[in-house]
Short mmCIF file of C-alpha atoms in Angstrom, two decimals:
data_model
loop_
_atom_site.label_atom_id
_atom_site.label_comp_id
_atom_site.label_asym_id
_atom_site.label_seq_id
_atom_site.Cartn_x
_atom_site.Cartn_y
_atom_site.Cartn_z
CA MET D 1 0.17 -0.41 -0.26
CA ILE D 2 2.75 2.65 0.69
CA PHE D 3 4.39 1.47 -2.01
CA TYR D 4 1.50 2.80 -4.45
CA LEU D 5 0.71 5.83 -2.48
CA ILE D 6 4.17 6.97 -3.24
CA LYS D 7 4.48 6.35 -6.85
CA ASN D 8 0.82 7.65 -6.76
CA TYR D 9 1.77 11.16 -4.97
CA LEU D 10 5.22 10.82 -7.36
CA LYS D 11 3.74 11.00 -10.56
CA MET D 12 1.38 14.03 -9.81
CA MET D 13 4.53 16.26 -8.48
CA LEU D 14 6.43 15.51 -11.44
CA ARG D 15 3.42 15.31 -13.83
CA SER D 16 3.37 19.66 -13.15
CA SER D 17 6.15 20.94 -15.26
CA SER D 18 6.03 23.84 -13.01
CA ASN D 19 7.01 22.03 -9.70
CA ILE D 20 10.70 20.93 -11.57
CA LEU D 21 10.99 24.28 -13.22
CA MET D 22 10.30 26.12 -10.27
CA TYR D 23 13.43 23.96 -8.54
CA ILE D 24 15.65 23.97 -12.06
CA LEU D 25 15.25 27.98 -12.99
CA ALA D 26 14.86 29.45 -9.57
CA PRO D 27 18.40 28.73 -8.00
CA THR D 28 19.57 29.28 -11.53
CA ILE D 29 18.30 32.22 -12.14
CA VAL D 30 18.75 34.19 -8.00
CA ALA D 31 22.55 32.60 -8.36
CA ALA D 32 22.72 34.27 -11.99
CA VAL D 33 21.53 37.32 -10.28
CA LEU D 34 23.88 37.78 -7.13
CA THR D 35 26.91 36.74 -8.60
CA SER D 36 26.70 39.69 -11.26
CA ALA D 37 26.50 41.44 -8.47
CA PHE D 38 29.27 40.55 -5.69
CA THR D 39 31.29 39.48 -8.43
CA THR D 40 33.56 42.40 -7.61
CA LEU D 41 33.66 41.67 -3.62
CA MET D 42 34.42 38.72 -3.90
CA ASP D 43 37.68 38.76 -6.53
CA SER D 44 40.90 37.60 -5.25
CA TYR D 45 44.09 39.73 -5.24
CA LYS D 46 46.41 38.87 -7.89
CA ALA D 47 50.32 40.36 -7.05
CA PRO D 48 51.14 41.28 -11.05
CA GLU D 49 54.47 39.91 -11.63
CA THR D 50 55.42 43.47 -12.77
CA PHE D 51 54.63 47.33 -12.38
CA GLU D 52 55.43 50.26 -13.58
CA VAL D 53 56.59 53.95 -11.93
CA GLY D 54 56.80 57.18 -13.43
CA TYR D 55 59.49 58.98 -11.18
CA ARG D 56 61.28 62.73 -11.56
CA VAL D 57 64.83 63.91 -10.51
CA SER D 58 65.22 67.45 -9.33
CA GLU D 59 68.26 69.17 -10.50
CA GLY D 60 71.10 68.92 -7.81
CA SER D 61 69.06 65.96 -5.79
CA VAL D 62 70.95 63.89 -3.23
CA PHE D 63 68.95 60.66 -5.37
CA SER D 64 70.65 61.51 -8.90
CA ASN D 65 73.61 59.73 -9.04
CA GLY D 66 72.09 56.40 -7.71
CA MET D 67 69.06 56.27 -9.64
CA ASN D 68 70.55 54.16 -12.71
CA ALA D 69 71.58 51.62 -9.84
CA LEU D 70 68.74 51.72 -8.29
CA LYS D 71 66.48 51.40 -11.63
CA GLU D 72 68.42 48.54 -12.79
CA THR D 73 67.78 46.79 -9.21
CA LEU D 74 64.45 47.78 -9.30
CA ASN D 75 64.01 46.46 -12.57
CA ASP D 76 65.41 42.90 -11.75
CA LYS D 77 62.72 42.73 -9.30
CA GLY D 78 59.61 43.23 -12.09
CA VAL D 79 59.16 47.19 -10.90
CA ILE D 80 60.16 49.57 -14.44
CA MET D 81 61.06 53.01 -13.50
CA THR D 82 60.00 55.54 -16.72
CA GLU D 83 60.96 59.25 -16.24
CA TYR D 84 59.30 61.91 -16.96
CA THR D 85 60.72 65.48 -17.01
CA GLU D 86 57.32 67.82 -16.79
CA GLY D 87 54.31 67.41 -15.95
CA ASP D 88 51.53 67.46 -12.96
CA PRO D 89 52.15 63.79 -11.53
CA GLU D 90 48.87 63.03 -10.65
CA GLU D 91 47.67 63.35 -14.08
CA ILE D 92 50.62 61.26 -15.53
CA MET D 93 49.48 58.63 -13.27
CA GLY D 94 45.90 58.59 -14.82
CA ARG D 95 47.07 59.16 -18.89
CA MET D 96 49.62 56.67 -18.13
CA GLU D 97 48.50 54.17 -16.35
CA LEU D 98 51.36 54.21 -14.00
CA SER D 99 50.71 52.49 -10.03
CA VAL D 100 53.12 54.66 -8.50
CA PHE D 101 54.49 58.15 -9.05
CA VAL D 102 58.27 59.20 -6.73
CA GLU D 103 59.21 62.56 -7.29
CA PHE D 104 62.74 62.94 -5.97
CA LYS D 105 63.79 66.35 -4.53
CA ASP D 106 66.28 67.85 -2.99
CA ASN D 107 66.93 65.68 0.25
CA GLU D 108 63.54 63.94 0.41
CA TYR D 109 61.01 61.94 -1.97
CA LEU D 110 57.74 62.46 -2.49
CA LEU D 111 55.38 59.39 -3.25
CA TYR D 112 52.05 59.48 -5.04
CA LYS D 113 49.94 56.21 -5.08
CA ASN D 114 47.01 54.99 -7.00
CA ARG D 115 44.14 53.92 -4.99
CA ASP D 116 43.86 50.98 -7.08
CA ALA D 117 46.98 49.48 -6.88
CA ARG D 118 47.72 49.74 -2.82
CA VAL D 119 50.21 46.88 -2.91
CA GLU D 120 52.55 48.33 -5.54
CA GLY D 121 52.33 51.60 -3.78
CA GLN D 122 53.15 49.61 -0.28
CA ILE D 123 56.11 47.73 -1.95
CA LEU D 124 57.85 50.74 -3.77
CA GLU D 125 57.61 52.88 -0.54
CA TYR D 126 58.81 50.09 1.58
CA ALA D 127 61.98 49.57 -0.84
CA LEU D 128 62.97 53.34 -1.20
CA GLY D 129 62.63 52.82 2.60
CA GLU D 130 65.37 50.37 2.94
CA TRP D 131 67.67 52.57 0.61
CA CYS D 132 67.32 56.11 2.50
CA SER D 133 67.71 54.00 5.39
CA TYR D 134 70.62 51.81 4.58
CA MET D 135 72.43 55.46 3.13
CA MET D 136 72.03 57.43 6.07
CA SER D 137 73.47 54.59 7.94
CA GLY D 138 76.05 53.13 5.98
CA GLY D 139 79.05 54.77 6.78
CA ALA D 140 80.78 57.89 5.78
CA GLU D 141 82.23 56.72 2.08
CA THR D 142 78.55 55.27 1.45
CA VAL D 143 76.90 58.72 1.99
CA GLY D 144 79.91 60.26 0.22
CA SER D 145 79.19 58.00 -2.73
CA VAL D 146 75.11 58.71 -2.84
CA GLN D 147 76.04 62.70 -2.88
CA GLY D 148 78.63 62.29 -5.65
CA VAL D 149 82.25 62.19 -3.91
CA GLY D 150 83.44 58.68 -5.29
CA LYS D 151 82.34 56.07 -7.21
CA SER D 152 79.01 56.34 -7.01
CA GLY D 153 77.19 53.66 -9.20
CA GLU D 154 79.38 51.00 -8.62
CA LYS D 155 79.07 51.55 -4.67
CA THR D 156 75.30 52.22 -5.16
CA ALA D 157 74.73 49.46 -6.95
CA GLU D 158 76.40 46.86 -3.86
CA MET D 159 74.53 48.71 -1.86
CA PHE D 160 71.00 47.81 -2.95
CA ALA D 161 71.55 44.82 -3.09
CA ALA D 162 72.82 44.23 -0.23
CA ILE D 163 69.40 45.84 0.94
CA THR D 164 67.59 43.31 -0.84
CA GLU D 165 69.39 40.28 -0.21
CA ALA D 166 69.00 41.62 3.39
CA SER D 167 65.11 42.21 2.76
CA GLU D 168 64.51 38.91 1.56
CA ILE D 169 61.00 37.71 2.93
CA LYS D 170 60.75 34.44 4.33
CA VAL D 171 57.53 32.78 3.22
CA GLU D 172 55.74 30.19 5.27
CA HIS D 173 52.46 28.72 4.30
CA PRO D 174 49.42 28.23 7.32
CA PHE D 175 46.55 26.10 6.89
CA PHE D 176 43.74 28.92 5.88
CA VAL D 177 40.56 28.13 3.34
CA PRO D 178 41.08 28.79 0.38
CA ALA D 179 38.48 32.31 -1.41
CA ILE D 180 35.76 30.66 -3.47
CA ASP D 181 34.36 33.59 -6.05
CA SER D 182 31.43 34.72 -6.70
CA THR D 183 30.01 32.33 -9.15
CA ASP D 184 30.96 28.51 -7.03
CA TYR D 185 29.59 30.55 -3.86
CA TYR D 186 25.71 31.51 -5.39
CA GLY D 187 26.09 28.59 -7.81
CA ILE D 188 26.02 26.35 -4.74
CA ILE D 189 23.99 28.60 -2.45
CA GLU D 190 21.50 28.95 -3.47
CA ILE D 191 20.79 25.28 -4.33
CA ALA D 192 21.06 24.53 -0.60
CA TYR D 193 18.60 27.44 -0.18
CA PHE D 194 16.09 26.02 -2.34
CA ALA D 195 16.12 23.39 -0.63
CA TRP D 196 14.45 24.72 1.62
CA CYS D 197 11.64 25.56 -0.25
CA SER D 198 10.46 21.90 -0.62
CA ILE D 199 6.48 22.53 0.46
CA ILE D 200 5.87 24.05 -2.92
CA CYS D 201 6.51 21.25 -4.69
CA GLY D 202 3.58 19.35 -2.74
CA ALA D 203 1.37 22.64 -2.71
CA MET D 204 -0.80 21.53 -5.89
CA VAL D 205 -0.91 18.11 -4.96
CA PHE D 206 -2.48 18.98 -0.84
CA THR D 207 -4.35 21.55 -1.79
CA ALA D 208 -6.21 19.05 -4.39
CA GLU D 209 -6.40 16.27 -1.86
CA LYS D 210 -7.63 18.30 0.46
CA LYS D 211 -10.32 19.91 -1.83
CA TYR D 212 -12.08 16.25 -2.68
CA ARG D 213 -11.42 15.12 0.84
CA ILE D 214 -8.98 12.69 0.20
CA GLY D 215 -7.59 12.61 3.85
CA ARG D 216 -11.37 11.34 5.14
CA ARG D 217 -11.24 8.46 2.61
CA PHE D 218 -7.43 7.56 3.95
CA ALA D 219 -9.25 7.95 7.38
CA MET D 220 -11.55 5.44 6.50
CA SER D 221 -9.36 2.88 4.23
CA GLY D 222 -7.70 2.25 7.47
CA VAL D 223 -3.92 3.27 6.35
CA SER D 224 -1.74 4.14 9.63
CA GLU D 225 -0.25 7.93 10.47
CA PHE D 226 3.03 6.87 9.95
CA LYS D 227 2.39 5.30 6.39
CA LEU D 228 0.18 8.02 5.03
CA TYR D 229 3.49 10.75 6.33
CA ILE D 230 5.94 8.73 4.29
CA SER D 231 3.97 8.50 1.23
CA ARG D 232 3.78 12.15 1.04
CA LEU D 233 8.11 12.83 2.54
CA VAL D 234 8.95 10.60 0.01
CA PRO D 235 7.72 11.80 -3.13
CA ILE D 236 8.35 15.19 -1.78
CA VAL D 237 11.86 14.71 -1.13
CA MET D 238 12.73 12.90 -4.81
CA SER D 239 10.88 15.26 -6.48
CA VAL D 240 13.15 18.72 -5.20
CA ALA D 241 16.31 16.09 -5.52
CA ILE D 242 15.64 16.06 -9.17
CA GLY D 243 14.67 19.50 -9.79
CA LEU D 244 17.87 20.87 -7.87
CA LEU D 245 20.04 18.22 -9.58
CA LEU D 246 19.20 19.10 -13.09
CA SER D 247 19.89 22.99 -12.02
CA ALA D 248 23.71 21.68 -10.19
CA VAL D 249 23.51 20.07 -13.74
CA ILE D 250 23.12 23.90 -15.59
CA GLY D 251 25.38 25.54 -13.49
CA ILE D 252 28.41 22.91 -13.92
CA VAL D 253 27.47 22.70 -17.53
CA PHE D 254 27.03 26.69 -18.31
CA PHE D 255 28.39 28.90 -15.53
CA ASP D 256 31.24 25.94 -14.61
CA VAL D 257 30.15 25.89 -10.69
CA HIS D 258 32.73 23.93 -9.06
CA TRP D 259 31.14 21.06 -6.60
CA GLY D 260 34.39 19.67 -5.43
CA ASN D 261 33.11 16.78 -3.47
CA ALA D 262 30.06 15.66 -5.00
CA LEU D 263 28.90 12.46 -2.91
CA LEU D 264 28.93 14.45 -0.10
CA SER D 265 27.90 17.80 -1.24
CA ALA D 266 25.02 15.61 -2.87
CA LEU D 267 24.32 14.08 1.42
CA VAL D 268 24.32 17.10 2.81
CA VAL D 269 21.57 18.67 0.26
CA LEU D 270 19.64 15.42 0.48
CA MET D 271 19.76 15.63 4.37
CA SER D 272 18.26 19.80 4.13
CA ILE D 273 15.75 18.55 2.08
CA PHE D 274 14.78 15.88 4.43
CA ALA D 275 14.88 18.17 7.08
CA ALA D 276 12.94 21.11 5.10
CA THR D 277 9.88 18.51 3.99
CA SER D 278 9.69 17.34 7.43
CA PHE D 279 9.54 20.53 9.11
CA GLU D 280 7.15 22.52 6.42
CA LEU D 281 4.46 19.41 6.54
CA VAL D 282 4.44 20.12 10.55
CA ILE D 283 3.60 23.31 9.72
CA TYR D 284 1.17 22.39 7.01
CA ASN D 285 -0.23 19.34 9.56
CA ALA D 286 -0.85 21.91 12.26
CA THR D 287 -2.80 24.38 10.27
CA SER D 288 -4.31 22.63 7.61
CA SER D 289 -3.60 25.58 5.52
CA MET D 290 -1.57 25.21 2.35
CA VAL D 291 -1.44 29.25 2.39
CA ALA D 292 -0.19 29.80 6.09
CA THR D 293 2.06 26.64 5.20
CA VAL D 294 4.14 28.69 2.43
CA VAL D 295 3.31 32.09 4.39
CA ILE D 296 5.29 30.91 7.65
CA SER D 297 8.06 28.34 6.05
CA PHE D 298 9.13 31.46 4.42
CA ALA D 299 9.72 34.09 6.52
CA ILE D 300 11.08 31.42 8.66
CA VAL D 301 13.93 29.81 5.88
CA TRP D 302 14.23 33.80 4.64
CA PHE D 303 15.70 34.72 7.57
CA MET D 304 17.82 31.25 8.51
CA GLY D 305 18.58 31.84 4.32
CA PHE D 306 19.48 35.91 5.68
CA PHE D 307 21.83 35.01 8.43
CA GLY D 308 22.95 31.66 7.13
CA GLY D 309 24.70 33.10 4.54
CA SER D 310 21.95 32.94 1.59
CA PHE D 311 22.22 36.86 0.05
CA GLU D 312 25.46 38.40 1.78
CA THR D 313 28.25 36.04 2.09
CA TYR D 314 28.85 34.45 5.36
CA MET D 315 32.76 35.59 5.39
CA PHE D 316 31.93 38.85 4.59
CA SER D 317 28.09 39.05 6.83
CA SER D 318 28.22 41.58 9.45
CA ALA D 319 25.80 39.60 12.03
CA PRO D 320 26.62 38.16 14.96
CA GLN D 321 28.17 34.52 14.67
CA VAL D 322 25.78 33.42 17.60
CA LEU D 323 22.83 34.06 15.08
CA LYS D 324 24.48 32.04 12.17
CA ASP D 325 24.82 29.43 14.56
CA PHE D 326 21.36 29.36 14.94
CA SER D 327 20.53 28.36 11.53
CA PRO D 328 20.95 25.16 9.43
CA ILE D 329 21.53 26.56 6.56
CA TYR D 330 24.82 28.55 7.78
CA TYR D 331 26.60 24.87 8.27
CA GLU D 332 24.94 23.26 5.14
CA ASN D 333 26.09 27.10 3.05
CA ARG D 334 29.90 26.46 4.90
CA ALA D 335 30.50 22.52 4.50
CA LEU D 336 29.07 22.97 0.74
CA VAL D 337 31.43 26.09 0.42
CA GLU D 338 34.36 24.23 1.69
CA LEU D 339 34.09 20.93 -0.01
CA SER D 340 34.14 23.00 -3.31
CA CYS D 341 37.22 25.06 -2.22
CA MET D 342 39.19 22.82 -0.28
CA GLY D 343 37.35 18.90 -0.92
CA LYS D 344 36.76 18.84 2.76
CA SER D 345 34.81 20.58 5.79
CA ASP D 346 34.46 20.39 9.36
CA TYR D 347 31.01 21.42 9.51
CA THR D 348 30.28 18.30 6.96
CA ILE D 349 29.22 16.00 9.69
CA LYS D 350 27.51 18.94 11.85
CA SER D 351 25.19 19.86 8.80
CA ILE D 352 24.27 16.30 8.36
CA LEU D 353 23.38 15.72 12.04
CA ILE D 354 21.65 19.31 12.17
CA SER D 355 19.82 18.41 9.45
CA GLY D 356 19.14 14.56 10.41
CA ALA D 357 18.09 15.65 14.24
CA ILE D 358 15.10 18.52 12.45
CA GLY D 359 14.08 15.36 10.07
CA ILE D 360 13.61 12.94 13.04
CA VAL D 361 12.43 15.26 15.57
CA GLY D 362 9.85 16.40 12.62
CA SER D 363 8.70 13.14 11.66
CA ALA D 364 7.42 12.45 15.32
CA LEU D 365 5.14 15.88 15.41
CA ASN D 366 4.05 15.36 11.72
CA ILE D 367 2.79 11.09 12.61
CA GLY D 368 1.89 12.82 16.29
CA ILE D 369 -0.47 15.75 15.13
CA LEU D 370 -2.07 12.90 11.97
CA LYS D 371 -2.82 10.94 15.22
CA LEU D 372 -4.08 13.36 17.36
CA ARG D 373 -6.03 14.74 14.57
CA LYS D 374 -7.62 11.34 13.72
CA GLU D 375 -8.88 10.65 17.46
CA ARG D 376 -10.29 13.80 17.08
CA SER D 377 -12.43 13.52 14.20
#
């Protein structure tokens, strides 16, 4: 009997093209819109291999004798210095698309930084600062050579080579969560969000069932509350899973969304569909109104999604962590994102356990409500 009911409910849900289309198109469209809106925000910084710097040296500047050696040394490090004898520094930077401009005056220098190239500006500022510090503390011979007394070219080259060698930075790579771009993030997150809107898949069937008083016929036929609940739960989970699977395939094929560990990701999403369906059936069985169920469940899911990172990424969200921790969607989102960019996540088990707990408690409540209503009727 139960397999017959499951088959019939599943047929009715899959025959409704609007059901499947919603779970295919809605995540895809919302993900595309949010991806476009947050592409710049989530772009990872990529350090340039080379960048260009403009400069100007005043007549009589203490820096003039060492400029050739400075240019050669910086050029070896990927910093190309080009001299501009006339013009406003800021205007030159905009016209020539320079990262930095340096004015070497009598005994000081002035640094102009491009707002869009702050890292390049900091690199050059550090290099020039080290250079000047070395000149000032290098002894009379070095200072004299910089000011034009002695073998300025050779001495400055040796000096700057010593600076760059002494200033080599020891690079280590501690563990960190890699960045994820907006396409991958929202292509995954919106699948997870719409998994929590599963009650819509059964809305038309349940409305028709209530209209033709099918529930009374089930009561007279002696179908147990457990079988009746399972016959509704399983078709909804299967229908929503099929729709979201097709949406995920579209994201992979047309938007190049990376899911990482596909099996674990599928399990996380499937468990969330189970939790959402069970939770929303509690509301439906308690209210006997599909309109009330949709309004109440959507309001709750929207707030869980808002604090869980479905619209504003949980990485950049200003919401307190305690609010995120109360959202089951947060654990699901974080598990899926980390599975995508790392292939593993400490939140995978947490998400599965939380979804499983919601699904089991919801199932017990559903069966209890159905029994209570049967006794009262």
